[in-house]
XYZ file of C-alpha atoms in Angstrom:
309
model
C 0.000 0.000 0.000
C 1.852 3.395 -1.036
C 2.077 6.560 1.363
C -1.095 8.288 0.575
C -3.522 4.661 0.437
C -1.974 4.283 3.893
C -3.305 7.745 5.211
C -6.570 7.408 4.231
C -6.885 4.046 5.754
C -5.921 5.774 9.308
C -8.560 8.789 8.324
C -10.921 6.566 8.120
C -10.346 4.386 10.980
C -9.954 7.559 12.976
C -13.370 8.663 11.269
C -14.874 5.713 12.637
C -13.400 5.733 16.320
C -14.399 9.613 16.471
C -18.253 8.563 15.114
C -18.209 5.562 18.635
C -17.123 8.619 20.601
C -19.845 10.967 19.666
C -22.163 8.291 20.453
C -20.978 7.488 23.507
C -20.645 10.512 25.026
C -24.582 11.353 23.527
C -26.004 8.441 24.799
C -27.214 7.406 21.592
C -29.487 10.189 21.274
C -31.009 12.207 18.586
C -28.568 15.122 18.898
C -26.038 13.133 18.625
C -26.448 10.624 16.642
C -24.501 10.502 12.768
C -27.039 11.888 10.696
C -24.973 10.274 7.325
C -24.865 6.608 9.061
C -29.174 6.983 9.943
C -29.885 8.539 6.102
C -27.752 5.401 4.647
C -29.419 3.661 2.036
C -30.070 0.720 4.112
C -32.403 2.697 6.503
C -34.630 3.334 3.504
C -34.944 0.129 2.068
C -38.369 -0.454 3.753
C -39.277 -4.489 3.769
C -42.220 -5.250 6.111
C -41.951 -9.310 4.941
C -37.755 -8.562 6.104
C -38.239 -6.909 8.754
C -41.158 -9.255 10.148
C -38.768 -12.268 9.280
C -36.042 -10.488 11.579
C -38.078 -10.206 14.190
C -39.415 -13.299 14.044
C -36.061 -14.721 14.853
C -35.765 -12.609 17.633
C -38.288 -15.155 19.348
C -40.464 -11.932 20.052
C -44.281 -13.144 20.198
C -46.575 -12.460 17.366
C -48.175 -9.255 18.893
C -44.963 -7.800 19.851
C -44.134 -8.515 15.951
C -47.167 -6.519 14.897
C -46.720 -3.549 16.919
C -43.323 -2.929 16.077
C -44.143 -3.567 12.857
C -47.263 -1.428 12.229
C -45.333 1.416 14.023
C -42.685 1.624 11.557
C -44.981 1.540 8.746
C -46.866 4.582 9.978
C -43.120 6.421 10.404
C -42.434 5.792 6.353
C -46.156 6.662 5.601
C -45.612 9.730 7.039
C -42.278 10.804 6.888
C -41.145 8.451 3.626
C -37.350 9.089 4.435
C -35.551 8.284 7.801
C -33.022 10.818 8.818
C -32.230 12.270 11.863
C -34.829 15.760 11.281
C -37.565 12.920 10.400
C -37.127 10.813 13.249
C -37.077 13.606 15.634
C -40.436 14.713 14.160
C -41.996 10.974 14.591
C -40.646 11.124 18.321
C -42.557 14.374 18.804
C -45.816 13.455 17.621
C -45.856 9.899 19.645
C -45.391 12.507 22.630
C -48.253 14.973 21.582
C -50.276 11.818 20.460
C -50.228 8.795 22.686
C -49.171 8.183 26.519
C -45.820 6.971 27.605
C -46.506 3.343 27.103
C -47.769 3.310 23.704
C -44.800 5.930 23.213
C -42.266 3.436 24.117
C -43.256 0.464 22.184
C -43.288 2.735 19.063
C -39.653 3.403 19.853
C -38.699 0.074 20.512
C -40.237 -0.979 17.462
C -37.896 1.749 15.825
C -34.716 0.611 17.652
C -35.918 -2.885 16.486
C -35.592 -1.495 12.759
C -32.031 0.220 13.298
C -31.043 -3.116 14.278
C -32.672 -4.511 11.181
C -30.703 -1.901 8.902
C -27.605 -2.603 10.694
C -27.781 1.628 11.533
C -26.008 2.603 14.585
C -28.410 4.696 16.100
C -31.424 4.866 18.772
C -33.911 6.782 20.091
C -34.266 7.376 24.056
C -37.777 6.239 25.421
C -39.481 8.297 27.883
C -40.073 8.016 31.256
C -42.886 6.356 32.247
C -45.201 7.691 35.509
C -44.607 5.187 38.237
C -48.072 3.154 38.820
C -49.067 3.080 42.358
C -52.493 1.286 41.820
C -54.013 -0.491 39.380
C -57.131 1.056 37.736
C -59.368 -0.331 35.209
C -59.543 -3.587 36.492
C -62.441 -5.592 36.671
C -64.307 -5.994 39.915
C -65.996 -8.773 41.309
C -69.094 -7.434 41.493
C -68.654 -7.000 37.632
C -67.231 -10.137 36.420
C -70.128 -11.765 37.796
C -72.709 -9.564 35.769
C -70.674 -10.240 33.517
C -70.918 -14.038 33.745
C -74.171 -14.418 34.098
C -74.780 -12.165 30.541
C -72.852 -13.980 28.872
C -73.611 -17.164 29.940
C -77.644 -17.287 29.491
C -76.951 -15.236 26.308
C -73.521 -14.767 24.395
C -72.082 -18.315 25.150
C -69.125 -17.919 23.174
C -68.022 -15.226 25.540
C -68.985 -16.829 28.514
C -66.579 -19.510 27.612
C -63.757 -16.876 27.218
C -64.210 -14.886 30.049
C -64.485 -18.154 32.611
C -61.506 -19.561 31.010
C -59.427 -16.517 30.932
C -60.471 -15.667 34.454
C -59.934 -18.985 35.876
C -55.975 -19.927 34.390
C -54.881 -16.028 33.827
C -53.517 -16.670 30.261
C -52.439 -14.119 27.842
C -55.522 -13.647 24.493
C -52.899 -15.255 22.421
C -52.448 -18.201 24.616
C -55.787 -18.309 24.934
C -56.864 -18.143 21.313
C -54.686 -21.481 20.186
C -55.982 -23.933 22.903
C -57.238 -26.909 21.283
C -60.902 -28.783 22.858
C -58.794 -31.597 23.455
C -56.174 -30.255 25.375
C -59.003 -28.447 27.786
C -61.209 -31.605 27.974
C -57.736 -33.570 29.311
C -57.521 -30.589 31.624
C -53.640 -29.337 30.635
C -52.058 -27.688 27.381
C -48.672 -26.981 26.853
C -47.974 -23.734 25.090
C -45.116 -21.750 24.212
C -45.576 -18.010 25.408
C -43.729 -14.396 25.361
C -39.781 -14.763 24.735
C -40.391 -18.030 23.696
C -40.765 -19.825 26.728
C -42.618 -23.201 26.793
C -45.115 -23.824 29.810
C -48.121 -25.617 30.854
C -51.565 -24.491 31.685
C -53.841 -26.109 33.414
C -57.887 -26.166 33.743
C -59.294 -27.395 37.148
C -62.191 -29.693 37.195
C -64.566 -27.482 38.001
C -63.762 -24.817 35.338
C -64.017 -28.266 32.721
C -67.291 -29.321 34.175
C -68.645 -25.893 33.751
C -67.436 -24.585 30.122
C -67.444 -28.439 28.459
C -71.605 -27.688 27.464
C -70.564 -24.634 25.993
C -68.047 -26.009 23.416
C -69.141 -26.244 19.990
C -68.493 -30.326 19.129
C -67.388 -29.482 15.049
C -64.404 -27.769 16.029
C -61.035 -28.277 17.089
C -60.642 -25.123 18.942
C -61.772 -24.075 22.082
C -63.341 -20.659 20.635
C -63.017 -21.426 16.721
C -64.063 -18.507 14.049
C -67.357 -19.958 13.502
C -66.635 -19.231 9.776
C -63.603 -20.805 9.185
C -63.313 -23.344 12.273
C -59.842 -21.561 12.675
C -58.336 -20.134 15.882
C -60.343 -17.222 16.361
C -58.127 -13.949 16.076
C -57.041 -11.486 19.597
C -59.156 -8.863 17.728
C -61.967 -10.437 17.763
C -61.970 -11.445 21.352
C -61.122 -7.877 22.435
C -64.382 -6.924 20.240
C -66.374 -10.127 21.645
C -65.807 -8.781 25.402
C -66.778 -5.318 24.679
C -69.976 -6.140 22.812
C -70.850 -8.459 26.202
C -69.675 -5.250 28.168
C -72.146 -2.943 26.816
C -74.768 -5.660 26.356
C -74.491 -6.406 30.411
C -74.156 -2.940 31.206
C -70.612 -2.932 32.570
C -68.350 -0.379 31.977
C -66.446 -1.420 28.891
C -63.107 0.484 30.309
C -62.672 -2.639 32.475
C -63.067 -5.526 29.931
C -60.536 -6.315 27.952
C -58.403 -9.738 27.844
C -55.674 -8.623 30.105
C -58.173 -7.751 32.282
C -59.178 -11.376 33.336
C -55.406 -12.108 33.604
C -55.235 -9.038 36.290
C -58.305 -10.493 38.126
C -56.986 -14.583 37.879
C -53.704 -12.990 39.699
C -55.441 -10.794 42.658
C -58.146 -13.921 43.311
C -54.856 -16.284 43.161
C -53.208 -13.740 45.270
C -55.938 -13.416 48.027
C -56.399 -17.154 48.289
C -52.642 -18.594 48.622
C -50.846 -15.653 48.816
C -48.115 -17.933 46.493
C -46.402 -15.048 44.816
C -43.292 -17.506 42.942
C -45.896 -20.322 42.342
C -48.393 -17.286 40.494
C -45.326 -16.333 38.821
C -44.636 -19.843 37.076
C -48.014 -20.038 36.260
C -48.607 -16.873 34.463
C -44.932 -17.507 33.115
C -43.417 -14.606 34.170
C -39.186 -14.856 33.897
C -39.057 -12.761 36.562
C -40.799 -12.187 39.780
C -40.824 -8.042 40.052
C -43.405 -8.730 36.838
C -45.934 -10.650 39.187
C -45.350 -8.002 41.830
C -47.288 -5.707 39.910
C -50.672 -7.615 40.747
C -49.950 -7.099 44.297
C -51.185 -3.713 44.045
C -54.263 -2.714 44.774
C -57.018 -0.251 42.963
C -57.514 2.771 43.463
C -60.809 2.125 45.162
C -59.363 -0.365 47.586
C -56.974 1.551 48.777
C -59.038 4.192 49.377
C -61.508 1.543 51.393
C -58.553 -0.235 53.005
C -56.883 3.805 54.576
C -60.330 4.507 55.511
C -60.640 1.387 57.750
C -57.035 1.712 58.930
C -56.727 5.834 59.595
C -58.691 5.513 62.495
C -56.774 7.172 65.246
């Protein structure tokens, strides 16, 4: 290599090392992140089958997969090109648009995509508001309207609120349990971060849902179309229908509701914190300890009975 090949080889390298220093000593934010490295062509070559595939292999579970998705979708419908000015504009109308939660999975759906394009770069999420009480959560007083609805009426629904109520799965779990495997009273089923567990249905929760199960179908809710699975959409829209129809307030059913209510009933009867954890297949423990709070209501109940000095 002659004199001159030799000193651009050390430019760049030096190029390169100065580029790692800017973004370490930014954090990896937008301010300081290489505007020329995000604008490369590979950030622009927008795939959703890649990307999808990519993510897929990330063992990240199918509605993870569709959020991060569908959130960089809407970036490129709106903004077409990804460049530093761009992504600072998407950032501040997740802010002005949705709250901090819905904020952050848009980002990480983002930081997903750098990945994907091989772009060093990232965005900062913001800071959620710490949760001291869990609102929105159905009540006893309203499952059991609920129940009884559903059950002289909607049967379909009646069968998934008992059965999400009484084993605390996640919709998608939910959604692919076969008959069989719920007649035999256990299904194993592979959940978030692609971690393999088994549920199990008590005998009384068999007994009581078995009459409600349609016998031409292999699933325990099937589309009634197609005999298929039926979708997480349409049980979100199958509990809200039975919501208004029951007259309970449709801000409290939803399918992660029932998993909220399976944990405080599970909670209040064994007080079994590690033994709910394995069974709602949480890696890690500090997860389950957010069911140990209570709502806003009972803890507004529970000082009233205590403050009384």
């Amino acid at each position: 290599m002659d004199e001159s090949g030799e000193i651009k080889r050390l430019k760049a390298i030096i190029a390169k090392q100065q580029e790692l220093i800017n973004l370490l000593m930014g954090g990896n934010s937008l301010a300081n992140a290489d505007t020329v490295t995000l604008a490369s062509q590979s950030a622009q070559r927008w795939s959703e089958i890649e990307f999808k595939n990519y993510l897929k292999s990330k063992s990240l579970s199918e509605n993870t997969i569709a959020s991060y998705v569908s959130g960089v979708k809407v970036f490129f419908d709106k903004y077409g090109a990804m460049n530093e000015n761009t992504v600072r504009q998407y950032n501040d109308w997740l802010i002005e648009t949705f709250k901090p939660q819905t904020i952050n999975l848009r980002l990480a759906g983002l930081n997903h995509y750098f990945q994907f394009a091989d772009v060093e770069y990232s965005v900062r999420w913001v800071k959620e508001e710490k949760r001291y009480c869990m609102d929105n959560i159905i009540n006893d007083e309203q499952y059991e309207r609920l129940v009884a609805y559903t059950r002289e009426r909607l049967p379909r629904t009646y069968v998934i609120c008992t059965v999400l109520a009484h084993t605390g799965m996640r919709v998608s779990e939910f959604c692919s349990i076969r008959k069989s495997d719920f007649l035999k009273g256990e299904a194993h089923i592979v959940s978030k971060a692609n971690r393999a567990r088994p549920v199990y249905f008590t005998k009384e929760l068999i007994q009581d849902v078995s009459g409600f199960l349609s016998p031409d179908f292999e699933y325990l809710v099937p589309n009634s179309r197609t005999g298929e699975p039926v979708t997480t959409r349409t049980v979100s829209a199958m509990l809200k229908h039975a919501a208004r129809m029951a007259g309970v307030d449709p801000a409290v059913v939803y399918p992660h509701a029932f998993r909220h209510y399976f944990a405080k009933k599970f909670l209040e009867k064994t007080n079994d914190i590690s033994l709910l954890a394995d069974i709602l297949g949480h890696g890690n423990i500090k997860t389950t300890a957010i069911y140990t709070r209570k709502s806003k209501s009972e803890q507004i109940k529970l000082l009233n009975d205590a403050v009384n000095w």
